[in-house]
Short mmCIF file of C-alpha atoms in Angstrom, two decimals:
data_model
loop_
_atom_site.label_atom_id
_atom_site.label_comp_id
_atom_site.label_asym_id
_atom_site.label_seq_id
_atom_site.Cartn_x
_atom_site.Cartn_y
_atom_site.Cartn_z
CA UNK B 1342 -3.80 57.57 -19.51
CA UNK B 1343 -0.80 58.24 -21.34
CA UNK B 1344 -0.49 54.78 -22.84
CA UNK B 1345 -4.64 55.64 -24.20
CA UNK B 1346 -3.22 58.48 -26.07
CA UNK B 1347 -0.40 56.92 -27.81
CA UNK B 1348 -2.59 54.71 -29.48
CA UNK B 1349 -4.35 57.29 -30.51
CA UNK B 1350 -2.02 59.10 -31.90
CA UNK B 1351 -0.57 56.81 -34.07
CA UNK B 1352 -4.83 55.51 -35.26
CA UNK B 1353 -4.92 58.97 -36.51
CA UNK B 1354 -1.28 58.45 -38.69
CA UNK B 1355 -2.12 55.59 -39.56
CA UNK B 1356 -5.45 55.60 -40.92
CA UNK B 1357 -4.54 59.83 -42.16
CA UNK B 1358 -5.02 59.34 -46.23
CA UNK B 1359 -1.93 60.36 -47.97
CA UNK B 1360 -3.94 63.03 -50.01
CA UNK B 1361 -3.79 65.34 -46.63
CA UNK B 1362 -2.43 68.91 -46.91
CA UNK B 1363 0.64 69.86 -46.03
CA UNK B 1364 -1.88 72.48 -42.92
CA UNK B 1365 -3.31 69.01 -41.50
CA UNK B 1366 -0.34 67.15 -41.82
CA UNK B 1367 2.19 69.58 -39.98
CA UNK B 1368 -0.68 69.06 -36.75
CA UNK B 1369 0.00 65.04 -37.44
CA UNK B 1370 2.43 64.18 -33.58
CA UNK B 1371 5.99 64.33 -34.25
CA UNK B 1372 6.93 59.86 -32.82
CA UNK B 1373 10.41 59.64 -32.17
CA UNK B 1374 11.97 56.50 -32.87
CA UNK B 1375 12.57 55.85 -28.12
CA UNK B 1376 9.14 55.48 -28.45
CA UNK B 1377 9.32 52.30 -29.81
CA UNK B 1378 11.72 50.42 -27.54
CA UNK B 1379 11.74 47.46 -26.40
CA UNK B 1380 12.57 48.05 -22.63
CA UNK B 1381 14.95 45.03 -23.24
CA UNK B 1382 17.34 45.22 -25.81
CA UNK B 1383 16.56 49.18 -26.56
CA UNK B 1384 15.73 48.68 -30.09
CA UNK B 1385 13.00 48.98 -32.32
CA UNK B 1386 9.96 46.80 -31.53
CA UNK B 1387 9.70 43.45 -33.78
CA UNK B 1388 6.42 41.55 -32.75
CA UNK B 1389 6.01 43.55 -29.75
CA UNK B 1390 3.66 41.82 -27.23
CA UNK B 1391 1.36 43.91 -24.82
CA UNK B 1392 1.53 42.65 -21.83
CA UNK B 1393 -1.51 43.17 -18.76
CA UNK B 1394 0.08 44.98 -16.72
CA UNK B 1395 0.09 47.86 -20.58
CA UNK B 1396 3.88 47.28 -20.81
CA UNK B 1397 4.96 45.97 -25.21
CA UNK B 1398 8.18 43.82 -25.96
CA UNK B 1399 9.52 42.35 -28.38
CA UNK B 1400 8.12 39.25 -28.59
CA UNK B 1401 11.83 37.45 -28.43
CA UNK B 1402 12.71 39.07 -25.50
CA UNK B 1403 10.35 38.80 -23.68
CA UNK B 1404 10.35 34.78 -25.21
CA UNK B 1405 13.67 34.94 -23.71
CA UNK B 1406 12.76 36.66 -20.63
CA UNK B 1407 10.41 33.36 -19.72
CA UNK B 1408 13.16 30.48 -20.00
CA UNK B 1409 15.21 31.60 -18.56
CA UNK B 1410 13.51 33.51 -15.23
CA UNK B 1411 10.51 30.26 -16.15
CA UNK B 1412 7.76 33.06 -13.85
CA UNK B 1413 4.97 34.66 -15.79
CA UNK B 1414 5.56 38.45 -15.13
CA UNK B 1415 6.64 40.98 -15.99
CA UNK B 1416 10.11 42.31 -17.17
CA UNK B 1417 10.71 45.48 -16.83
CA UNK B 1418 7.38 45.50 -13.71
CA UNK B 1419 7.73 42.32 -11.81
CA UNK B 1420 3.57 42.78 -12.63
CA UNK B 1421 2.36 38.72 -12.82
CA UNK B 1422 0.41 38.70 -16.26
CA UNK B 1423 -2.60 36.81 -17.44
CA UNK B 1424 -3.30 34.18 -19.84
CA UNK B 1425 -0.63 33.30 -22.35
CA UNK B 1426 0.89 37.18 -24.12
CA UNK B 1427 -0.70 38.10 -27.44
CA UNK B 1428 1.41 39.95 -30.93
CA UNK B 1429 -0.79 43.95 -30.85
CA UNK B 1430 -1.56 43.86 -34.18
CA UNK B 1431 -1.85 47.46 -34.19
CA UNK B 1432 1.20 48.51 -32.46
CA UNK B 1433 3.34 46.04 -34.64
CA UNK B 1434 1.30 47.22 -37.67
CA UNK B 1435 2.59 51.18 -36.58
CA UNK B 1436 6.24 49.36 -36.35
CA UNK B 1437 6.46 47.96 -39.76
CA UNK B 1438 5.19 51.21 -41.46
CA UNK B 1439 7.24 53.86 -39.67
CA UNK B 1440 10.52 51.94 -39.41
CA UNK B 1441 10.10 48.40 -42.25
CA UNK B 1442 13.94 48.78 -42.58
CA UNK B 1443 14.69 48.75 -39.28
CA UNK B 1444 11.77 45.75 -38.31
CA UNK B 1445 13.51 43.79 -41.89
CA UNK B 1446 15.98 43.59 -40.75
CA UNK B 1447 15.82 42.47 -36.91
CA UNK B 1448 13.62 40.00 -38.46
CA UNK B 1449 16.44 39.32 -40.31
CA UNK B 1450 18.70 38.63 -37.71
CA UNK B 1451 16.66 36.84 -35.29
CA UNK B 1452 15.14 33.84 -37.40
CA UNK B 1453 19.40 33.19 -38.29
CA UNK B 1454 19.80 33.08 -34.47
CA UNK B 1455 18.68 29.26 -33.26
CA UNK B 1456 19.12 30.12 -30.16
CA UNK B 1457 16.09 32.37 -30.22
CA UNK B 1458 14.93 30.62 -32.32
CA UNK B 1459 14.08 27.86 -29.68
CA UNK B 1460 13.17 29.88 -26.99
CA UNK B 1461 10.11 31.20 -29.37
CA UNK B 1462 9.53 28.33 -29.71
CA UNK B 1463 9.23 26.58 -26.64
CA UNK B 1464 7.21 30.18 -25.57
CA UNK B 1465 4.16 29.95 -28.20
CA UNK B 1466 4.56 25.81 -27.10
CA UNK B 1467 3.89 26.54 -23.39
CA UNK B 1468 0.74 29.05 -24.15
CA UNK B 1469 -0.77 26.15 -27.14
CA UNK B 1470 -0.15 23.42 -24.13
CA UNK B 1471 -1.94 26.83 -22.03
CA UNK B 1472 -4.89 26.98 -23.74
CA UNK B 1473 -5.52 23.16 -24.43
CA UNK B 1474 -5.30 22.86 -21.52
CA UNK B 1475 -8.42 25.22 -20.45
CA UNK B 1476 -10.24 23.99 -23.27
CA UNK B 1477 -9.86 20.87 -22.93
CA UNK B 1478 -10.46 20.25 -19.60
CA UNK B 1479 -11.98 16.88 -19.80
CA UNK B 1480 -10.22 15.11 -22.82
CA UNK B 1481 -6.31 13.79 -23.05
CA UNK B 1482 -4.42 11.28 -20.66
CA UNK B 1483 -3.83 13.11 -18.31
CA UNK B 1484 -7.62 13.61 -17.19
CA UNK B 1485 -7.26 9.90 -17.30
CA UNK B 1486 -4.44 9.44 -14.79
CA UNK B 1487 -5.95 11.59 -12.38
CA UNK B 1488 -9.14 9.97 -12.65
CA UNK B 1489 -7.12 6.31 -12.01
CA UNK B 1490 -5.13 7.10 -9.51
CA UNK B 1491 -8.33 8.86 -8.10
CA UNK B 1492 -9.86 6.12 -8.25
CA UNK B 1493 -6.88 4.40 -6.64
CA UNK B 1494 -5.97 6.39 -3.68
CA UNK B 1495 -9.42 6.42 -2.20
CA UNK B 1496 -9.17 1.75 -2.39
CA UNK B 1497 -6.26 2.74 -0.32
CA UNK B 1498 -7.40 4.86 2.06
CA UNK B 1499 -10.58 1.79 2.16
CA UNK B 1500 -7.96 -0.78 2.94
CA UNK B 1501 -6.31 1.22 5.07
CA UNK B 1502 -9.51 1.85 7.48
CA UNK B 1503 -10.20 -1.47 7.15
CA UNK B 1504 -7.08 -2.26 8.16
CA UNK B 1505 -7.31 1.11 10.97
CA UNK B 1506 -9.82 -0.73 12.41
CA UNK B 1507 -9.80 -4.64 11.97
CA UNK B 1508 -6.14 -4.46 12.78
CA UNK B 1509 -5.14 -7.04 10.37
CA UNK B 1510 -2.12 -8.37 10.57
CA UNK B 1511 -0.88 -8.00 7.58
CA UNK B 1512 2.73 -10.60 8.05
CA UNK B 1513 2.68 -12.53 5.48
CA UNK B 1514 5.98 -14.95 7.42
CA UNK B 1515 5.82 -14.97 11.43
CA UNK B 1516 9.25 -15.61 11.11
CA UNK B 1517 11.04 -12.99 10.06
CA UNK B 1518 9.78 -11.51 13.63
CA UNK B 1519 9.69 -14.23 15.55
CA UNK B 1520 12.72 -15.51 17.84
CA UNK B 1521 14.14 -18.92 16.37
CA UNK B 1522 13.79 -20.90 19.78
CA UNK B 1523 10.66 -20.87 19.87
CA UNK B 1524 10.26 -22.40 16.48
CA UNK B 1525 7.60 -25.07 15.57
CA UNK B 1526 9.26 -28.32 14.11
CA UNK B 1527 7.05 -27.02 10.52
CA UNK B 1528 8.00 -24.24 11.35
CA UNK B 1529 11.74 -25.19 10.61
CA UNK B 1530 11.07 -27.50 7.44
CA UNK B 1531 9.22 -23.65 5.76
CA UNK B 1532 12.62 -22.47 6.45
CA UNK B 1533 14.74 -25.38 5.18
CA UNK B 1534 12.23 -24.76 2.54
CA UNK B 1535 12.87 -20.91 1.38
CA UNK B 1536 16.68 -22.51 0.67
CA UNK B 1537 16.33 -23.15 -2.95
CA UNK B 1538 15.41 -26.99 -4.24
CA UNK B 1539 19.03 -28.33 -3.42
CA UNK B 1540 16.84 -28.57 0.48
CA UNK B 1541 14.83 -30.56 -0.75
CA UNK B 1542 17.30 -33.53 -0.14
CA UNK B 1543 17.22 -32.73 3.55
CA UNK B 1544 13.94 -32.66 4.42
CA UNK B 1545 13.04 -35.83 5.16
CA UNK B 1546 15.37 -36.32 7.99
CA UNK B 1547 14.62 -32.90 9.56
CA UNK B 1548 11.54 -34.14 9.89
CA UNK B 1549 11.90 -37.65 11.57
CA UNK B 1550 13.56 -35.91 13.76
CA UNK B 1551 10.72 -33.55 15.31
CA UNK B 1552 14.05 -30.54 14.71
CA UNK B 1553 12.27 -27.04 16.56
CA UNK B 1554 13.91 -24.11 16.27
CA UNK B 1555 16.04 -25.24 19.61
CA UNK B 1556 18.06 -28.03 18.36
CA UNK B 1557 18.90 -26.25 14.87
CA UNK B 1558 19.70 -23.53 16.99
CA UNK B 1559 22.79 -26.76 17.46
CA UNK B 1560 23.52 -27.76 14.23
CA UNK B 1561 27.38 -27.75 13.24
CA UNK B 1562 29.39 -29.25 10.69
CA UNK B 1563 29.24 -32.48 13.17
CA UNK B 1564 25.95 -32.81 13.15
CA UNK B 1565 25.21 -32.40 9.91
CA UNK B 1566 27.86 -34.81 8.23
CA UNK B 1567 26.90 -37.55 10.53
CA UNK B 1568 23.56 -39.71 10.40
CA UNK B 1569 20.52 -38.82 9.61
CA UNK B 1570 21.30 -35.20 8.48
CA UNK B 1571 24.70 -36.87 6.03
CA UNK B 1572 24.83 -33.45 3.86
CA UNK B 1573 27.88 -35.25 1.89
CA UNK B 1574 28.11 -32.09 -0.63
CA UNK B 1575 30.36 -29.65 0.91
CA UNK B 1576 28.48 -26.67 -1.24
CA UNK B 1577 24.55 -27.68 0.65
CA UNK B 1578 26.30 -27.94 3.66
CA UNK B 1579 28.53 -24.89 3.34
CA UNK B 1580 24.65 -23.25 2.51
CA UNK B 1581 23.31 -24.19 5.12
CA UNK B 1582 25.77 -23.39 7.61
CA UNK B 1583 25.82 -19.63 6.16
CA UNK B 1584 22.37 -19.29 7.07
CA UNK B 1585 22.55 -20.83 10.67
CA UNK B 1586 25.63 -18.51 12.06
CA UNK B 1587 22.69 -15.32 9.58
CA UNK B 1588 19.88 -16.68 12.24
CA UNK B 1589 22.08 -16.98 15.51
CA UNK B 1590 22.99 -13.68 14.94
CA UNK B 1591 20.01 -12.20 14.27
CA UNK B 1592 18.32 -14.66 16.30
CA UNK B 1593 14.96 -14.34 13.56
CA UNK B 1594 15.04 -15.60 10.05
CA UNK B 1595 16.31 -12.69 7.49
CA UNK B 1596 14.08 -11.47 5.35
CA UNK B 1597 14.23 -12.92 1.30
CA UNK B 1598 12.40 -11.04 -0.55
CA UNK B 1599 10.13 -7.83 -0.75
CA UNK B 1600 6.68 -8.75 1.02
CA UNK B 1601 9.73 -9.73 4.48
CA UNK B 1602 11.91 -7.06 4.06
CA UNK B 1603 8.96 -4.33 3.62
CA UNK B 1604 7.70 -6.23 7.10
CA UNK B 1605 10.09 -6.85 9.01
CA UNK B 1606 11.93 -3.46 7.72
CA UNK B 1607 8.80 -1.11 7.51
CA UNK B 1608 10.19 2.21 8.02
CA UNK B 1609 13.04 0.99 6.12
CA UNK B 1610 11.64 -0.55 3.00
CA UNK B 1611 9.71 2.87 2.46
CA UNK B 1612 12.14 5.35 2.63
CA UNK B 1613 14.97 3.52 0.37
CA UNK B 1614 11.14 3.52 -2.33
CA UNK B 1615 11.57 6.62 -2.43
CA UNK B 1616 15.03 7.26 -2.36
CA UNK B 1617 16.01 4.87 -5.41
CA UNK B 1618 13.23 6.43 -7.21
CA UNK B 1619 14.80 9.86 -6.41
CA UNK B 1620 17.79 9.22 -5.68
CA UNK B 1621 19.71 5.68 -6.43
CA UNK B 1622 22.67 6.82 -6.36
CA UNK B 1623 22.66 8.02 -3.45
CA UNK B 1624 20.77 5.63 -1.69
CA UNK B 1625 22.91 2.92 -3.16
CA UNK B 1626 25.88 4.98 -1.85
CA UNK B 1627 24.07 4.59 1.47
CA UNK B 1628 23.74 1.32 1.48
CA UNK B 1629 26.88 0.62 0.56
CA UNK B 1630 27.86 2.49 4.12
CA UNK B 1631 26.03 1.51 6.48
CA UNK B 1632 23.68 -2.02 5.05
CA UNK B 1633 26.59 -3.50 3.46
CA UNK B 1634 26.49 -7.54 4.55
CA UNK B 1635 22.34 -7.78 4.20
CA UNK B 1636 20.99 -5.53 1.80
CA UNK B 1637 24.30 -4.20 -0.52
CA UNK B 1638 25.70 -7.12 -1.32
CA UNK B 1639 23.21 -9.02 -1.99
CA UNK B 1640 21.61 -6.50 -3.94
CA UNK B 1641 24.88 -6.54 -5.99
CA UNK B 1642 25.84 -9.77 -6.43
CA UNK B 1643 21.98 -10.36 -8.74
CA UNK B 1644 22.51 -7.94 -10.82
CA UNK B 1645 26.12 -8.32 -11.02
CA UNK B 1646 26.30 -11.53 -10.55
CA UNK B 1647 29.84 -13.57 -11.20
CA UNK B 1648 27.88 -17.25 -10.63
CA UNK B 1649 26.38 -19.23 -13.78
CA UNK B 1650 22.41 -19.71 -13.35
CA UNK B 1651 23.57 -23.31 -11.99
CA UNK B 1652 26.02 -22.18 -9.68
CA UNK B 1653 24.21 -19.52 -7.88
CA UNK B 1654 20.89 -22.82 -7.68
CA UNK B 1655 23.35 -23.83 -5.37
CA UNK B 1656 24.85 -21.89 -2.86
CA UNK B 1657 22.79 -18.88 -3.58
CA UNK B 1658 22.25 -17.53 0.18
CA UNK B 1659 26.06 -18.29 0.36
CA UNK B 1660 27.84 -16.96 -2.77
CA UNK B 1661 25.51 -13.55 -1.48
CA UNK B 1662 27.77 -12.97 0.95
CA UNK B 1663 31.06 -13.48 -1.03
CA UNK B 1664 33.52 -10.27 -1.44
CA UNK B 1665 32.54 -9.77 -5.24
CA UNK B 1666 35.25 -10.10 -7.49
CA UNK B 1667 36.68 -6.51 -9.72
CA UNK B 1668 34.73 -7.83 -12.49
CA UNK B 1669 31.54 -7.74 -10.59
CA UNK B 1670 32.33 -4.52 -8.23
CA UNK B 1671 33.76 -2.61 -12.89
CA UNK B 1672 30.54 -3.94 -14.14
CA UNK B 1673 28.68 -1.90 -11.19
CA UNK B 1674 30.21 0.94 -10.81
CA UNK B 1675 29.60 1.95 -14.71
CA UNK B 1676 25.92 0.19 -13.85
CA UNK B 1677 26.35 2.33 -11.19
CA UNK B 1678 27.42 5.81 -12.95
CA UNK B 1679 25.66 5.30 -16.15
CA UNK B 1680 22.92 3.56 -15.88
CA UNK B 1681 21.55 2.81 -12.13
CA UNK B 1682 17.73 1.88 -13.03
CA UNK B 1683 18.54 -0.63 -15.18
CA UNK B 1684 20.02 -2.09 -11.85
CA UNK B 1685 17.29 -1.84 -10.51
CA UNK B 1686 15.77 -3.42 -13.18
CA UNK B 1687 17.97 -6.08 -13.29
CA UNK B 1688 17.43 -7.59 -9.21
CA UNK B 1689 13.84 -7.01 -10.51
CA UNK B 1690 14.04 -9.24 -12.73
CA UNK B 1691 15.42 -12.52 -11.42
CA UNK B 1692 12.66 -12.19 -9.12
CA UNK B 1693 10.03 -12.55 -11.86
CA UNK B 1694 9.09 -15.45 -10.63
CA UNK B 1695 8.30 -15.08 -7.35
CA UNK B 1696 7.29 -11.96 -7.96
CA UNK B 1697 5.38 -12.00 -11.58
CA UNK B 1698 3.12 -8.45 -11.28
CA UNK B 1699 5.42 -7.19 -8.51
CA UNK B 1700 8.55 -7.11 -10.78
CA UNK B 1701 6.84 -6.05 -14.05
CA UNK B 1702 5.87 -2.75 -12.03
CA UNK B 1703 9.31 -1.87 -10.85
CA UNK B 1704 10.94 -2.58 -13.84
CA UNK B 1705 8.03 -0.42 -16.17
CA UNK B 1706 9.28 1.71 -13.61
CA UNK B 1707 12.81 1.96 -13.87
CA UNK B 1708 12.89 2.27 -17.46
CA UNK B 1709 9.82 4.75 -17.22
CA UNK B 1710 12.27 6.98 -14.86
CA UNK B 1711 15.66 6.26 -17.21
CA UNK B 1712 13.43 8.69 -20.48
CA UNK B 1713 12.79 11.54 -17.48
CA UNK B 1714 16.73 11.35 -17.05
CA UNK B 1715 17.60 11.01 -20.41
CA UNK B 1716 15.26 13.98 -21.67
CA UNK B 1717 16.43 16.04 -18.79
CA UNK B 1718 20.17 15.32 -20.02
CA UNK B 1719 19.45 16.88 -22.75
CA UNK B 1720 17.64 19.95 -22.03
CA UNK B 1721 20.10 20.55 -20.25
CA UNK B 1722 22.77 20.17 -22.99
CA UNK B 1723 20.48 21.95 -25.80
CA UNK B 1724 19.68 24.20 -23.68
CA UNK B 1725 23.28 25.10 -23.61
CA UNK B 1726 23.06 25.13 -19.02
CA UNK B 1727 25.97 21.93 -18.87
CA UNK B 1728 27.82 24.06 -17.17
CA UNK B 1729 25.01 24.23 -14.01
CA UNK B 1730 25.33 20.79 -14.12
CA UNK B 1731 27.46 20.48 -10.57
CA UNK B 1732 24.91 23.02 -9.65
CA UNK B 1733 21.66 21.19 -9.26
CA UNK B 1734 23.02 18.29 -8.28
CA UNK B 1735 24.88 19.39 -4.94
CA UNK B 1736 21.29 21.19 -4.94
CA UNK B 1737 20.06 18.08 -4.99
CA UNK B 1738 22.87 16.34 -2.94
CA UNK B 1739 21.44 18.64 -0.26
CA UNK B 1740 17.53 18.40 -1.40
CA UNK B 1741 18.20 14.41 -0.50
CA UNK B 1742 20.61 14.34 2.59
CA UNK B 1743 17.59 16.68 4.45
CA UNK B 1744 14.18 15.02 3.53
CA UNK B 1745 16.40 11.62 4.08
CA UNK B 1746 17.48 13.19 7.60
CA UNK B 1747 14.06 14.14 8.54
CA UNK B 1748 11.59 10.98 7.09
CA UNK B 1749 14.65 9.27 9.46
CA UNK B 1750 13.81 10.46 12.38
CA UNK B 1751 9.96 10.98 12.07
CA UNK B 1752 9.05 7.55 10.32
CA UNK B 1753 9.57 5.46 13.98
CA UNK B 1754 6.96 7.64 14.72
CA UNK B 1755 4.55 6.61 11.42
CA UNK B 1756 1.62 3.93 12.27
CA UNK B 1757 2.77 0.14 11.21
CA UNK B 1758 -0.76 0.53 8.17
CA UNK B 1759 -0.05 4.44 7.18
CA UNK B 1760 2.84 2.42 5.97
CA UNK B 1761 1.78 -0.19 4.03
CA UNK B 1762 -0.51 2.20 3.01
CA UNK B 1763 2.89 4.46 1.40
CA UNK B 1764 4.82 1.91 0.57
CA UNK B 1765 1.71 0.19 -2.46
CA UNK B 1766 0.38 4.28 -3.33
CA UNK B 1767 4.20 4.31 -4.44
CA UNK B 1768 4.71 0.81 -5.41
CA UNK B 1769 2.34 0.19 -8.17
CA UNK B 1770 1.35 4.21 -9.06
CA UNK B 1771 4.25 5.47 -9.92
CA UNK B 1772 4.46 4.51 -13.28
CA UNK B 1773 1.54 5.97 -14.12
CA UNK B 1774 2.15 9.02 -12.88
CA UNK B 1775 5.40 9.18 -15.08
CA UNK B 1776 4.04 7.72 -18.29
CA UNK B 1777 2.60 11.02 -18.34
CA UNK B 1778 4.88 12.60 -17.46
CA UNK B 1779 6.73 11.38 -20.30
CA UNK B 1780 4.62 11.59 -22.64
CA UNK B 1781 4.45 15.64 -21.86
CA UNK B 1782 8.90 15.71 -21.86
CA UNK B 1783 8.55 13.44 -24.91
CA UNK B 1784 6.14 15.49 -26.98
CA UNK B 1785 6.79 18.89 -25.84
CA UNK B 1786 10.44 18.18 -24.24
CA UNK B 1787 11.19 22.54 -24.78
CA UNK B 1788 8.38 23.31 -22.57
CA UNK B 1789 9.30 21.41 -19.29
CA UNK B 1790 10.62 23.32 -16.60
CA UNK B 1791 14.46 21.93 -14.88
#
């Protein structure tokens, strides 16, 4: 009621003719300057913006409040506003006429302040995006991506139901779970072929001797040197012996590619896929601490190789077990700190000939994630919030540790087909989601929440 009476008084004051008689002027209510103060800056309102709760503030004050809190609520009563606040034209005209000199001076100061100008621009773009999302609900890239994700998710659910009902075992290589002692001669030859093109030289002796899993475990350096194997090349012999030591230690064939690793470590592969996206630095540090030989060393040697491609083709399984040189560590640490996603892209690039489309999906996703990380750092720098980076990093570390612990505890109870569904969904659909995020960040960087 009080606000309505004030608006009526303003209308009467603004609409009163200049030739009004002294008697009529004396009946006009006197309005003090304090009644037009903003409750944020306690100065005369400039571009007054009225919220749904009835309170009015300077537009730049409201923009600063929204930018700092990221909440659509009144700074005074904390009531949430609906829609996007607009300038109160009647109140703006009143302040312009009654306090023209003060308002003009304040506008000049606001325009000269880059922080206020940036906040106003971000606030206005937020309103534009809000209006665009309401008026064009059936248009835009976001709807396209949502449709694609919905369709692909439905397909994934159908595949999930099929695997569940049919009990299909989607193992790509049974050797990763079958004990070496029970390997057939054909499986031994398959294992030998996967060592590299150079191993084709010794395929015929293994085939003629009908070497099965038990005989394979009995082979040593002396047997490889003698007929019928005649592995005289020292590098080849060391590579075969190193691989024999690995299968003797594990009891099965170690995973050699993405699919075999996923089949052998369903929950761990899903955990790594999630963590590499959310926090690649913490994930690689985890691999260094707890999976140094089997995962970290091959990853480092692949991303920061010390050997030429010709040398690696002959001893690819042997050199991945060697300790990295100082140059490799230096290159790895620089990329680890500055460009962690580049390490993942280089690892995927090395498997491009084996996994054509999968490697491309991974590489595209790493480029998009690098852009998103760069946009986040740029917003911190532009918003003069770079000092808050340590707090944000600590919050991120704590979040990742708590989620990772919960994930590690729960994943053994998740059925295999659910792990497969989540794995493929995250691997192939994440780039589609990240494309939409990158477009939003690049088009309107000021409106994105940190």
